[in-house]
Amino acid sequence: GGGCLVTTIAGGCLVTTTGGGCLVTTTGGGCLVTTTGGGCLVTTIAGGCLVTTTGGGCLVTTTGGGCLVTTTGGGCLVITTGGGCLVTTTGGGCLVTTTGCLE
C-alpha cells in the first residue's frame, strides 16, 4: 500500500509492511518487523527483535536484544527496554511499558 516509510540500518533486517501510514525504523541486525493495517509506527534498536503489529493506531518501540512484541487491534502503545522481553497485546486501548524485563 501507500504511505510506507521503511528505514533499515545494518544487516539481518526483514521488514514487511501492508497497508497505508506505516513508519518502520530498525537499527542493528537480526530484526524482523511485520506491520499490517494503517497508522503503525514501529521502532526497533539492537538485534534479536521480532515485532508484529495488526490493526490501526499501533506504536511499538523496542530497545535492546531478545524482544518479541505482538500487538493485535487498535490503539496499542508498547514500549520495551532491555533484553528478554515478550509482550502480547490483544484489543484496543492497551498501553504496555516494560523496562529491564528478563524471561
C-alpha atoms as a PDB file:
ATOM      1  CA  GLY A   1       0.000   0.000   0.000  1.00  0.00           C
ATOM      2  CA  GLY A   2       0.903   3.669   0.022  1.00  0.00           C
ATOM      3  CA  GLY A   3       2.384   5.898   2.662  1.00  0.00           C
ATOM      4  CA  CYS A   4       5.011   3.480   3.959  1.00  0.00           C
ATOM      5  CA  LEU A   5       8.401   4.686   5.124  1.00  0.00           C
ATOM      6  CA  VAL A   6      10.885   1.938   5.996  1.00  0.00           C
ATOM      7  CA  THR A   7      14.447   2.550   7.163  1.00  0.00           C
ATOM      8  CA  THR A   8      16.830  -0.311   7.963  1.00  0.00           C
ATOM      9  CA  ILE A   9      20.398   0.127   9.240  1.00  0.00           C
ATOM     10  CA  ALA A  10      22.939  -2.754   9.468  1.00  0.00           C
ATOM     11  CA  GLY A  11      22.360  -6.348   8.367  1.00  0.00           C
ATOM     12  CA  GLY A  12      19.858  -9.064   9.053  1.00  0.00           C
ATOM     13  CA  CYS A  13      16.683  -6.967   8.910  1.00  0.00           C
ATOM     14  CA  LEU A  14      13.445  -8.252   7.383  1.00  0.00           C
ATOM     15  CA  VAL A  15      10.636  -5.676   7.215  1.00  0.00           C
ATOM     16  CA  THR A  16       7.175  -6.300   5.766  1.00  0.00           C
ATOM     17  CA  THR A  17       4.521  -3.559   5.726  1.00  0.00           C
ATOM     18  CA  THR A  18       0.965  -3.981   4.425  1.00  0.00           C
ATOM     19  CA  GLY A  19      -1.421  -1.017   4.306  1.00  0.00           C
ATOM     20  CA  GLY A  20      -1.003   2.747   4.475  1.00  0.00           C
ATOM     21  CA  GLY A  21       0.578   5.048   7.002  1.00  0.00           C
ATOM     22  CA  CYS A  22       3.368   2.739   8.189  1.00  0.00           C
ATOM     23  CA  LEU A  23       6.647   4.073   9.564  1.00  0.00           C
ATOM     24  CA  VAL A  24       9.209   1.415  10.462  1.00  0.00           C
ATOM     25  CA  THR A  25      12.753   2.098  11.661  1.00  0.00           C
ATOM     26  CA  THR A  26      15.164  -0.733  12.521  1.00  0.00           C
ATOM     27  CA  THR A  27      18.769  -0.304  13.706  1.00  0.00           C
ATOM     28  CA  GLY A  28      21.047  -3.292  14.227  1.00  0.00           C
ATOM     29  CA  GLY A  29      20.983  -6.888  12.992  1.00  0.00           C
ATOM     30  CA  GLY A  30      18.506  -9.695  13.387  1.00  0.00           C
ATOM     31  CA  CYS A  31      15.327  -7.615  13.271  1.00  0.00           C
ATOM     32  CA  LEU A  32      12.053  -8.957  11.873  1.00  0.00           C
ATOM     33  CA  VAL A  33       9.207  -6.420  11.679  1.00  0.00           C
ATOM     34  CA  THR A  34       5.749  -7.108  10.237  1.00  0.00           C
ATOM     35  CA  THR A  35       3.029  -4.437  10.161  1.00  0.00           C
ATOM     36  CA  THR A  36      -0.493  -4.926   8.783  1.00  0.00           C
ATOM     37  CA  GLY A  37      -3.011  -2.085   8.663  1.00  0.00           C
ATOM     38  CA  GLY A  38      -2.778   1.698   8.814  1.00  0.00           C
ATOM     39  CA  GLY A  39      -1.262   4.098  11.277  1.00  0.00           C
ATOM     40  CA  CYS A  40       1.544   1.868  12.598  1.00  0.00           C
ATOM     41  CA  LEU A  41       4.831   3.302  13.931  1.00  0.00           C
ATOM     42  CA  VAL A  42       7.464   0.713  14.846  1.00  0.00           C
ATOM     43  CA  THR A  43      10.993   1.479  16.052  1.00  0.00           C
ATOM     44  CA  THR A  44      13.469  -1.290  16.906  1.00  0.00           C
ATOM     45  CA  ILE A  45      17.057  -0.757  18.120  1.00  0.00           C
ATOM     46  CA  ALA A  46      19.675  -3.546  18.558  1.00  0.00           C
ATOM     47  CA  GLY A  47      19.430  -7.162  17.436  1.00  0.00           C
ATOM     48  CA  GLY A  48      17.107 -10.055  18.043  1.00  0.00           C
ATOM     49  CA  CYS A  49      13.825  -8.141  17.879  1.00  0.00           C
ATOM     50  CA  LEU A  50      10.635  -9.606  16.404  1.00  0.00           C
ATOM     51  CA  VAL A  51       7.725  -7.162  16.149  1.00  0.00           C
ATOM     52  CA  THR A  52       4.296  -7.970  14.697  1.00  0.00           C
ATOM     53  CA  THR A  53       1.503  -5.367  14.588  1.00  0.00           C
ATOM     54  CA  THR A  54      -2.002  -5.958  13.225  1.00  0.00           C
ATOM     55  CA  GLY A  55      -4.614  -3.202  13.087  1.00  0.00           C
ATOM     56  CA  GLY A  56      -4.520   0.593  13.197  1.00  0.00           C
ATOM     57  CA  GLY A  57      -3.072   3.058  15.647  1.00  0.00           C
ATOM     58  CA  CYS A  58      -0.184   0.954  16.953  1.00  0.00           C
ATOM     59  CA  LEU A  59       3.041   2.487  18.322  1.00  0.00           C
ATOM     60  CA  VAL A  60       5.754  -0.029  19.225  1.00  0.00           C
ATOM     61  CA  THR A  61       9.239   0.877  20.453  1.00  0.00           C
ATOM     62  CA  THR A  62      11.781  -1.800  21.384  1.00  0.00           C
ATOM     63  CA  THR A  63      15.327  -1.166  22.676  1.00  0.00           C
ATOM     64  CA  GLY A  64      17.768  -3.984  23.406  1.00  0.00           C
ATOM     65  CA  GLY A  65      18.033  -7.590  22.254  1.00  0.00           C
ATOM     66  CA  GLY A  66      15.716 -10.544  22.574  1.00  0.00           C
ATOM     67  CA  CYS A  67      12.417  -8.664  22.332  1.00  0.00           C
ATOM     68  CA  LEU A  68       9.246 -10.247  20.928  1.00  0.00           C
ATOM     69  CA  VAL A  69       6.268  -7.881  20.619  1.00  0.00           C
ATOM     70  CA  THR A  70       2.881  -8.812  19.167  1.00  0.00           C
ATOM     71  CA  THR A  71       0.002  -6.317  19.016  1.00  0.00           C
ATOM     72  CA  THR A  72      -3.493  -7.038  17.660  1.00  0.00           C
ATOM     73  CA  GLY A  73      -6.210  -4.391  17.487  1.00  0.00           C
ATOM     74  CA  GLY A  74      -6.264  -0.602  17.535  1.00  0.00           C
ATOM     75  CA  GLY A  75      -4.886   1.959  19.926  1.00  0.00           C
ATOM     76  CA  CYS A  76      -1.935  -0.027  21.276  1.00  0.00           C
ATOM     77  CA  LEU A  77       1.217   1.618  22.652  1.00  0.00           C
ATOM     78  CA  VAL A  78       4.017  -0.793  23.580  1.00  0.00           C
ATOM     79  CA  ILE A  79       7.464   0.254  24.846  1.00  0.00           C
ATOM     80  CA  THR A  80      10.085  -2.343  25.795  1.00  0.00           C
ATOM     81  CA  THR A  81      13.569  -1.530  27.125  1.00  0.00           C
ATOM     82  CA  GLY A  82      16.137  -4.220  27.894  1.00  0.00           C
ATOM     83  CA  GLY A  83      16.592  -7.813  26.777  1.00  0.00           C
ATOM     84  CA  GLY A  84      14.414 -10.868  27.035  1.00  0.00           C
ATOM     85  CA  CYS A  85      11.029  -9.127  26.821  1.00  0.00           C
ATOM     86  CA  LEU A  86       7.918 -10.847  25.476  1.00  0.00           C
ATOM     87  CA  VAL A  87       4.851  -8.603  25.113  1.00  0.00           C
ATOM     88  CA  THR A  88       1.489  -9.654  23.678  1.00  0.00           C
ATOM     89  CA  THR A  89      -1.459  -7.233  23.477  1.00  0.00           C
ATOM     90  CA  THR A  90      -4.928  -8.028  22.085  1.00  0.00           C
ATOM     91  CA  GLY A  91      -7.736  -5.486  21.792  1.00  0.00           C
ATOM     92  CA  GLY A  92      -7.929  -1.699  21.779  1.00  0.00           C
ATOM     93  CA  GLY A  93      -6.628   0.943  24.116  1.00  0.00           C
ATOM     94  CA  CYS A  94      -3.763  -1.027  25.669  1.00  0.00           C
ATOM     95  CA  LEU A  95      -0.605   0.650  26.976  1.00  0.00           C
ATOM     96  CA  VAL A  96       2.306  -1.631  27.903  1.00  0.00           C
ATOM     97  CA  THR A  97       5.657  -0.440  29.253  1.00  0.00           C
ATOM     98  CA  THR A  98       8.395  -2.910  30.210  1.00  0.00           C
ATOM     99  CA  THR A  99      11.866  -1.960  31.464  1.00  0.00           C
ATOM    100  CA  GLY A 100      14.705  -4.411  32.011  1.00  0.00           C
ATOM    101  CA  CYS A 101      12.480  -7.494  31.957  1.00  0.00           C
ATOM    102  CA  LEU A 102      14.093 -10.912  31.613  1.00  0.00           C
ATOM    103  CA  GLU A 103      12.342 -14.118  30.584  1.00  0.00           C
END
